[in-house]
Coordinates of C-alpha atoms and ligand atoms in Angstrom, one line a residue:
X1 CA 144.8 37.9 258.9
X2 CA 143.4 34.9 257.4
X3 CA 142.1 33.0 259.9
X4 CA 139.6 30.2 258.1
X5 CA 139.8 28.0 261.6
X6 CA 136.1 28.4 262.1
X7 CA 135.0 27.3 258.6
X8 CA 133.8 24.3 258.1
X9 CA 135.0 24.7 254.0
X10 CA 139.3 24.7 253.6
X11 CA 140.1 27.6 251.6
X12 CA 141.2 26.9 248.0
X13 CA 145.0 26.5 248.2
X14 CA 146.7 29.4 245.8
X15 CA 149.8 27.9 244.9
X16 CA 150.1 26.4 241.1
X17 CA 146.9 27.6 240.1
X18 CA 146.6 29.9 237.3
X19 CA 145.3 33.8 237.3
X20 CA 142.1 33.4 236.2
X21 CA 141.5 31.0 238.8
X22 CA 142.9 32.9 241.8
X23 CA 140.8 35.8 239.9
X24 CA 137.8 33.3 241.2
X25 CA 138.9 31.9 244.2
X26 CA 141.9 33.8 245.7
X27 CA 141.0 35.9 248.9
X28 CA 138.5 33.6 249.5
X29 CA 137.9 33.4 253.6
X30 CA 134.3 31.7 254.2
X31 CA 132.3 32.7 257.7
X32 CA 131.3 30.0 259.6
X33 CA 128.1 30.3 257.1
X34 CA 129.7 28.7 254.6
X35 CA 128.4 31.1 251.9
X36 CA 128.8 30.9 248.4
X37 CA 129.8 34.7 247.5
X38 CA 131.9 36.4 249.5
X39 CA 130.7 38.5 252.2
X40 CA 130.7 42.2 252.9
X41 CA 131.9 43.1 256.2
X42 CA 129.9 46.7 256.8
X43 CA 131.4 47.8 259.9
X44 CA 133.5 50.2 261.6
X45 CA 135.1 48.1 263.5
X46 CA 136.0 45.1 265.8
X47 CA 134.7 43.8 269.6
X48 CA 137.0 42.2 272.0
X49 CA 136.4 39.2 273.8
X50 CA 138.1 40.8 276.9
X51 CA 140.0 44.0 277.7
X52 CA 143.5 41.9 277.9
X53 CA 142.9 40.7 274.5
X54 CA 142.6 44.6 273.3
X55 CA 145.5 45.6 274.9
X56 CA 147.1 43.1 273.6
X57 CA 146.0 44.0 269.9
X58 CA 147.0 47.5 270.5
X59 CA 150.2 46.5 271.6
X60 CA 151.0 44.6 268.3
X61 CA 151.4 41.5 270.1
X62 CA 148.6 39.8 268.4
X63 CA 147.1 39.8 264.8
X64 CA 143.5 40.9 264.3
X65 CA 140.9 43.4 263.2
X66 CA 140.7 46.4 265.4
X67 CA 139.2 48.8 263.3
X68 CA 138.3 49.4 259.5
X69 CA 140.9 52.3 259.0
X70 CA 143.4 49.7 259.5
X71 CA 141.8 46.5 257.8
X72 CA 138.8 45.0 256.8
X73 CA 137.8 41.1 256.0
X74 CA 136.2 42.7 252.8
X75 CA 139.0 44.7 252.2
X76 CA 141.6 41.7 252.9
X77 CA 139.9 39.4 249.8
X78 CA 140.1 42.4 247.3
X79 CA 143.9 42.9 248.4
X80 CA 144.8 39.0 248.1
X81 CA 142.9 38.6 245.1
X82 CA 144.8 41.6 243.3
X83 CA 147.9 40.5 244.9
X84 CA 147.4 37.1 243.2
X85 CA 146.4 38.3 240.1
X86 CA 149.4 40.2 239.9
X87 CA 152.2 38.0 241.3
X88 CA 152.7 40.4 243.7
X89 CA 153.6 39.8 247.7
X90 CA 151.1 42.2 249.1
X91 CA 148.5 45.0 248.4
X92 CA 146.9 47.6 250.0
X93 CA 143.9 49.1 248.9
X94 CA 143.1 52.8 249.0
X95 CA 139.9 54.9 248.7
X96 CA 141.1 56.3 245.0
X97 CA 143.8 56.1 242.1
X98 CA 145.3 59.2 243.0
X99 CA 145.8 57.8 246.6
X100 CA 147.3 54.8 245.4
X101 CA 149.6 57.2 243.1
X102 CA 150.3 59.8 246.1
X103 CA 151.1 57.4 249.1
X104 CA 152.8 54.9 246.1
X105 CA 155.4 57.6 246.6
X106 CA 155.0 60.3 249.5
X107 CA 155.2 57.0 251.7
X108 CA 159.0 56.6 250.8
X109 CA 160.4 59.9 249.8
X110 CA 161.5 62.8 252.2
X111 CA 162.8 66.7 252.4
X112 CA 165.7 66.1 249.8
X113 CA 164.8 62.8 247.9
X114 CA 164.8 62.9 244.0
X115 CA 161.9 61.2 242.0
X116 CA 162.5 61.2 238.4
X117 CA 159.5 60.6 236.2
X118 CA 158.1 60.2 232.8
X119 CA 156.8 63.4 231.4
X120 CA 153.8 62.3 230.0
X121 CA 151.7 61.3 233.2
X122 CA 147.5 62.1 234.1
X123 CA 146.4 65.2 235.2
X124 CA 146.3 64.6 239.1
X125 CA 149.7 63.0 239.4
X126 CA 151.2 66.4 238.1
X127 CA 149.9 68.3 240.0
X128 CA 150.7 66.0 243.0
X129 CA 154.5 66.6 241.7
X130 CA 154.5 69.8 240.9
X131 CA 152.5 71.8 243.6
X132 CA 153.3 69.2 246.3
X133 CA 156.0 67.5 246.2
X134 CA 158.4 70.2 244.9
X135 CA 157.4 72.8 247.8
X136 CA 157.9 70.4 250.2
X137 CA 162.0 70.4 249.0
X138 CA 161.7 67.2 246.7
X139 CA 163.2 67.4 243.6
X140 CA 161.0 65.9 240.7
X141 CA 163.2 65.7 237.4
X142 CA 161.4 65.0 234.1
X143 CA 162.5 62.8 230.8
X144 CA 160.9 62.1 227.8
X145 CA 160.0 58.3 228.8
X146 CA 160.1 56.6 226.0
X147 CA 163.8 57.6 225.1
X148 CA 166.3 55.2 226.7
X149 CA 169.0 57.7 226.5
X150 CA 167.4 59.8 228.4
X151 CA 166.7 57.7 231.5
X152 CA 170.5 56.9 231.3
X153 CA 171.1 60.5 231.3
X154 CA 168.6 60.8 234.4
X155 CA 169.9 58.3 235.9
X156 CA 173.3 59.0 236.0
X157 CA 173.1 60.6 239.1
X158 CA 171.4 58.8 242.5
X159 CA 167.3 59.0 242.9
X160 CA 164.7 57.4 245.2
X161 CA 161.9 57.1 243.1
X162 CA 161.3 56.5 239.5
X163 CA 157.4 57.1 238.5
X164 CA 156.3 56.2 235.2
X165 CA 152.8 55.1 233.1
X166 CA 153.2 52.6 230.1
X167 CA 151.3 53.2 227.9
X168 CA 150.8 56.6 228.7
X169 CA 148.0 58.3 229.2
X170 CA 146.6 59.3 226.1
X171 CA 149.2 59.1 223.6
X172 CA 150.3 55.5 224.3
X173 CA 153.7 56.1 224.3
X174 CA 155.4 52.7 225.4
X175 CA 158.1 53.0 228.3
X176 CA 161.2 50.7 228.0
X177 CA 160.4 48.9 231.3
X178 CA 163.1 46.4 232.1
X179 CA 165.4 49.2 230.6
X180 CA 164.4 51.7 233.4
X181 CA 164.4 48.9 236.5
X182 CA 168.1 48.4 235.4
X183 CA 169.3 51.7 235.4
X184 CA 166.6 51.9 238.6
X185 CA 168.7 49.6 240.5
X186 CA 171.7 51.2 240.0
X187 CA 170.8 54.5 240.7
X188 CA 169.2 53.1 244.6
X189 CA 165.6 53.9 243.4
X190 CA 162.4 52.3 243.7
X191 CA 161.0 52.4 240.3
X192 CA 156.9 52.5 240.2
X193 CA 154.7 51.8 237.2
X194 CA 151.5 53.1 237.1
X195 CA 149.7 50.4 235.1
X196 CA 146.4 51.4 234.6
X197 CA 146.7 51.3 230.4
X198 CA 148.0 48.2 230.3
X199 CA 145.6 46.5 232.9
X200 CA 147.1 43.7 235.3
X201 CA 146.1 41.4 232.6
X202 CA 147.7 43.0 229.6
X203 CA 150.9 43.8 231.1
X204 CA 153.0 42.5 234.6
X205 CA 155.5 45.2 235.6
X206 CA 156.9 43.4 238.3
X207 CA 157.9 40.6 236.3
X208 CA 159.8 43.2 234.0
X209 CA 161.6 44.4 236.9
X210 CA 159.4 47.2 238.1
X211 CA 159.1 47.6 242.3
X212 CA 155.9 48.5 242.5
X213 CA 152.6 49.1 240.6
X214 CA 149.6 51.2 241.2
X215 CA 146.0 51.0 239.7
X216 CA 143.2 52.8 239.3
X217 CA 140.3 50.2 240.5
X218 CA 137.6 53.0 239.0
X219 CA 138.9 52.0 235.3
X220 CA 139.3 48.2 234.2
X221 CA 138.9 46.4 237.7
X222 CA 135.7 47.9 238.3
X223 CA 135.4 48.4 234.7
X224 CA 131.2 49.4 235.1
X225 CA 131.7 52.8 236.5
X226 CA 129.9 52.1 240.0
X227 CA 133.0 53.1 242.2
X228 CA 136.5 54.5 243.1
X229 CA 139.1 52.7 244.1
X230 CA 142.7 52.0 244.3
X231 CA 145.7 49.7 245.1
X232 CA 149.8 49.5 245.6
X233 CA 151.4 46.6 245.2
X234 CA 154.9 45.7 245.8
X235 CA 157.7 43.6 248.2
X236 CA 155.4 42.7 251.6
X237 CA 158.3 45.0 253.2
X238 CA 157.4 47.7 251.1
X239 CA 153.7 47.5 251.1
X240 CA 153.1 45.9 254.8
X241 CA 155.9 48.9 255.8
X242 CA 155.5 52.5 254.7
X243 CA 152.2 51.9 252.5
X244 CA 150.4 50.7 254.8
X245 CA 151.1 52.8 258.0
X246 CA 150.6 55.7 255.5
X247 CA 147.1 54.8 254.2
X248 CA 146.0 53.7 257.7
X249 CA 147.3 57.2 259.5
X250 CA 145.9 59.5 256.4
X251 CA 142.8 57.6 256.2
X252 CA 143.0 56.9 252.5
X253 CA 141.5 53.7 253.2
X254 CA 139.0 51.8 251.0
X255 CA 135.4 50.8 252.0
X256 CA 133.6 47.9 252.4
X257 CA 131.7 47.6 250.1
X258 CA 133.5 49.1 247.4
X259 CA 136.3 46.6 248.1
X260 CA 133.1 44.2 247.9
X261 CA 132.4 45.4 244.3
X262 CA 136.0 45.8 243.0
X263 CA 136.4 41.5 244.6
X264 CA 133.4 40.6 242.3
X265 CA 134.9 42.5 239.6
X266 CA 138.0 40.7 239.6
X267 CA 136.2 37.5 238.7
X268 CA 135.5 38.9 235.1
X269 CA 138.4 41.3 234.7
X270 CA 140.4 38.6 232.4
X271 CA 137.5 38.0 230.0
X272 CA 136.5 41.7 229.9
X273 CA 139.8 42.7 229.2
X274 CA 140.2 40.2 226.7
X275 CA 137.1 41.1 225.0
X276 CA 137.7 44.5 225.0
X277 CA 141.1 44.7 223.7
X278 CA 140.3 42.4 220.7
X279 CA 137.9 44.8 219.8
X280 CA 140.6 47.9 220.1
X281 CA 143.0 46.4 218.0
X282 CA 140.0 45.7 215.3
X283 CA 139.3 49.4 215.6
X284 CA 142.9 50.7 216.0
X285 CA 143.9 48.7 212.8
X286 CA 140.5 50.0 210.8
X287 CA 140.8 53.5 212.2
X288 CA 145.0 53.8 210.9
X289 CA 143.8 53.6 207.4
X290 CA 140.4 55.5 207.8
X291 CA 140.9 58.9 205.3
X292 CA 139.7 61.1 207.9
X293 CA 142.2 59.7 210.8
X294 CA 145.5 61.3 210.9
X295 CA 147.0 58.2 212.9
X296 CA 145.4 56.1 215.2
X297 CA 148.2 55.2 217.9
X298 CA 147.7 51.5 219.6
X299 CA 150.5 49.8 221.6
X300 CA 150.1 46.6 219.2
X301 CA 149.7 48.2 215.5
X302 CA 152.4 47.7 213.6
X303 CA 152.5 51.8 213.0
X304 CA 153.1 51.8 216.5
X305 CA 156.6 54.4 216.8
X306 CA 157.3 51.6 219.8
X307 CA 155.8 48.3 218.6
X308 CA 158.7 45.9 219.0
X309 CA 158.9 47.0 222.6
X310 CA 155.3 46.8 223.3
X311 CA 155.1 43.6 221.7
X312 CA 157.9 41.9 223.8
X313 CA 156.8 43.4 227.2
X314 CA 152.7 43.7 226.6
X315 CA 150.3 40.3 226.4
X316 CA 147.7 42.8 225.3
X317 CA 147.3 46.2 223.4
X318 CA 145.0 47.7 226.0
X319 CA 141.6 48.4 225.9
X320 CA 142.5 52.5 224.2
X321 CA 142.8 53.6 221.2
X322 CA 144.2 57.2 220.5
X323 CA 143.5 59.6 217.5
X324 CA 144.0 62.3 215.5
X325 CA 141.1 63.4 213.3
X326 CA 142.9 64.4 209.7
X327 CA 142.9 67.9 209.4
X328 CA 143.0 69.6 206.1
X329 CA 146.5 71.4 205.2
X330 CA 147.1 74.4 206.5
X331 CA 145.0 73.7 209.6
X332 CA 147.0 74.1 212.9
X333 CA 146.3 71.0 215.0
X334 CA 146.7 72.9 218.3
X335 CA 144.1 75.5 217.4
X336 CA 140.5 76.6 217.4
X337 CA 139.6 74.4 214.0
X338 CA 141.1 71.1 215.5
X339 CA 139.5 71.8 218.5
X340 CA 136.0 72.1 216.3
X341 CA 136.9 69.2 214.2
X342 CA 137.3 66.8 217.0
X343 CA 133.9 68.1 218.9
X344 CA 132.0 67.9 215.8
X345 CA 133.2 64.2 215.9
X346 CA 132.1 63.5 219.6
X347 CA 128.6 65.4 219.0
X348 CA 127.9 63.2 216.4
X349 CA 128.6 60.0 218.2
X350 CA 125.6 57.8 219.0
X351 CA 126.4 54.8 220.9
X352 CA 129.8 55.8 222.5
X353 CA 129.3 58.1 225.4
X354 CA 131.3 61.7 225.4
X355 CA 132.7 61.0 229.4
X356 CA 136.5 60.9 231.2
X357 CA 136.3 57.4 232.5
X358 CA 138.3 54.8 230.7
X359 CA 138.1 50.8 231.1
X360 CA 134.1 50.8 231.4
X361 CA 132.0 47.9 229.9
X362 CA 130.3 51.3 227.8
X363 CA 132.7 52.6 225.2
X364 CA 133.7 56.4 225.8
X365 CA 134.8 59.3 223.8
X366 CA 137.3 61.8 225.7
X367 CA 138.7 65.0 224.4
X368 CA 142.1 65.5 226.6
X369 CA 142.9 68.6 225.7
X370 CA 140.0 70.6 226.8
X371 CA 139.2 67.9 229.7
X372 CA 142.0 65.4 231.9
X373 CA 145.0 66.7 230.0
X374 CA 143.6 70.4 230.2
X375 CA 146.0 71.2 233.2
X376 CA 149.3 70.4 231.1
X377 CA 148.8 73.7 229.1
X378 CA 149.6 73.7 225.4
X379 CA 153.3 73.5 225.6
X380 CA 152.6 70.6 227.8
X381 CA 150.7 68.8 225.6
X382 CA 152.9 69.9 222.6
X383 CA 155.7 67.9 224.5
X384 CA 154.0 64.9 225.1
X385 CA 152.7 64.6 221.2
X386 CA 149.1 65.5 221.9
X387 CA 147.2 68.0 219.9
X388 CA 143.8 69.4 219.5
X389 CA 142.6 67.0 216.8
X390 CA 143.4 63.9 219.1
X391 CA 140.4 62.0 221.0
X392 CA 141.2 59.5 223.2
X393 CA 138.6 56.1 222.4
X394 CA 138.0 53.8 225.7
X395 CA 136.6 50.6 223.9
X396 CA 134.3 49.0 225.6
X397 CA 132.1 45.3 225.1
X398 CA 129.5 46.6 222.6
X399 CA 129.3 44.3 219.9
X400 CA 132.6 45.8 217.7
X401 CA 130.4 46.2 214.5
X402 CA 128.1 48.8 216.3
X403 CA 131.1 50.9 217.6
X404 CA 132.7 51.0 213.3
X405 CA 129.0 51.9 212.3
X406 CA 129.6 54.3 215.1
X407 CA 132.8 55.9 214.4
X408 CA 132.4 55.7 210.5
X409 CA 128.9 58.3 211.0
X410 CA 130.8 60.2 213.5
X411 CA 133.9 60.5 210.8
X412 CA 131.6 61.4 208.1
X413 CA 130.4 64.7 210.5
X414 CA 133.8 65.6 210.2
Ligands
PLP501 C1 142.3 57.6 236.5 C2 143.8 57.5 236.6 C3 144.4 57.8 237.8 C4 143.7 58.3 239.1 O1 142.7 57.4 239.5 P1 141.3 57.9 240.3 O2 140.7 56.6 240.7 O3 140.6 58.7 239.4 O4 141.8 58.6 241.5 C5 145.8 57.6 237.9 N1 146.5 57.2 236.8 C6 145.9 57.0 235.6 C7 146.7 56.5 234.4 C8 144.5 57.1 235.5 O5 143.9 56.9 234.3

């Protein structure tokens, strides 16, 4: 729907212009107003001019609004501008990540279907998997993702969905992703990413072969912790297909003015981003060869176990930094001491906030054992390479030499 017929203003053409442009002026569709910013459309829905022309909208034989569950003009200039952003075909926006992440997936697969996904994967999509998925007769397989011989092994045998994050969430572990789209087209499967790490300015799945992506608009896109949000993208059949008749008949739709907020915040995502990761990579780098840091683990580093693959497939490191507080020997890192270790390192934070979030403008501490990775268990945990000591770091836009003041007090409370 993107009829501009009754502005005075032409919409800024899209095609040959750069992302940080279309980050400006993509989605734009001006009111007859001719406004400056774009407007929020607060409504619940649409009026007809006559009853023939709402039949005729409920019969699908025209295009317009009809009611918010199913669009919104607000909504619409969020999608585009993502879509854009990304080099994607289409979006649709949901009212969360984890409906983005669920309908990414429940929207295709059926009684029977096999997903096959990365082990290491947040909290909520687990449990989706686990408790949901599998009792209703799907069957979720599991491989250690950032081992090519294991997808091949996985993949030997047909699948409908692959469903990984790169990096993961927290240890950072760096999936193999034109690898896994190969093998993903052979095996019949549409292969997702979950890109919330990498941001849709660090990383561009689709161009490494991925099908689909999914975001998390409450991290980077909003990036200022005001609202949740979501987004699929993908093939227009794909998204304008199952997606959307999904989000529209579960209701899993975004708001107004959230989509208002997330549009706004796509203006500034590029130089956020930017700022942010510069500032993780200083850190990631300092921290590595800080006495009382184990490792610190950062798609980019050098130390990183998969740098040469981040570096070909990742314009960015990401906005995260992972660590393990140094323990002294004899100290077991998935025990009550760790634990202690890494709290009395949070407490004694000043500036960075102790919090969950990830992506914000505010830098923020996270313990995932105790808190968003709490729900793997410790075997769980022990799989995917995280341990008690570890703290997950979400830089932020602070000016860099307050957050090492920071972290060096913090390290010395060790
Ligand atoms: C936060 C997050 C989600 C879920 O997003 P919500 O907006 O909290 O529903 C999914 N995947 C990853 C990697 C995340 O960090």
């Amino acid at each position: 729907m993107t009829d501009d017929a009754s502005s005075a203003v032409p919409p800024t053409p899209s095609a040959g212009l750069r992302p940080d442009t279309l980050a400006v002026r993509g989605g734009v569709h001006r009111t007859p107003f001719d406004e400056m910013s774009e407007p929020i459309f607060m409504t619940q829905g649409y009026v007809y001019p006559t009853a023939a022309n709402a039949e005729a909208a409920f019969a699908g034989e025209i295009d317009r609004y009809q009611y918010s569950r199913y669009g919104n003009p607000t909504v619409t200039t969020f999608q585009e501008r993502l879509a854009l952003i990304e080099g994607a075909d289409a979006c649709f926006a949901t009212s969360t990540g984890m409906a983005a992440v669920f309908v990414s997936l429940a929207s295709i697969l059926r009684q029977g279907s096999r997903l096959v996904a990365a082990r290491a994967l947040f909290g909520s999509s687990i449990t989706v998997f686990n408790d949901y998925f599998t009792e209703w007769g799907i069957q979720v397989d599991y491989v250690d993702g950032h081992v090519n011989a294991d997808w091949e092994r996985a993949l030997a045998t047909p699948a409908d969905a692959i469903y990984v994050e790169s990096p993961t969430n927290p240890m950072q572990d760096v999936i193999d992703i034109p690898f896994v789209a190969a093998l993903a087209k052979k095996a019949g499967a549409l292969f997702v990413v979950d890109n919330v790490f990498a941001t849709p300015i660090g990383q561009k799945p689709l161009e490494l072969g991925a099908d689909a992506v999914v975001y998390s608009a409450t991290k980077h896109i909003d990036g200022q912790g005001r609202v949740l949000g979501g987004a699929v993208l993908g093939t227009d059949e794909y998204i304008n297909g199952p997606v959307r008749t999904m989000v529209r008949t579960m209701g899993a739709t975004m708001s107004p003015f959230t989509a208002w907020v997330l549009a706004k915040s796509l203006e500034t995502l590029s130089i956020r981003v930017k700022a942010q990761a510069a500032s993780a990579m200083d850190l990631a780098a300092w921290l590595d060869s800080h006495p009382k840091v184990a490792t610190a683990r950062y798609p980019l580093l050098p130390s990183h176990p998969q740098y040469e693959r981040a570096a070909s497939q990742m314009t960015l490191g990401g906005t995260l930094v992972t660590i393990d507080i140094a323990l002294p020997d004899g100290v077991d890192p998935h025990g009550p001491e760790a634990k202690a270790a890494a709290f009395r390192f949070m407490d004694a934070l000043q500036v960075i906030d102790i919090s969950n979030n990830l992506g914000d403008a505010k830098s923020i501490a996270t313990h995932p054992a105790t808190t968003t990775h709490r729900k793997l268990g410790a075997d769980g945990r022990a799989a995917v390479g995280m341990c008690d000591a570890t703290v997950r770091l979400s830089i932020g836009l602070e000016d860099v030499e307050d957050l090492r003041e920071d972290l060096e007090r913090a390290l010395a409370a060790v």
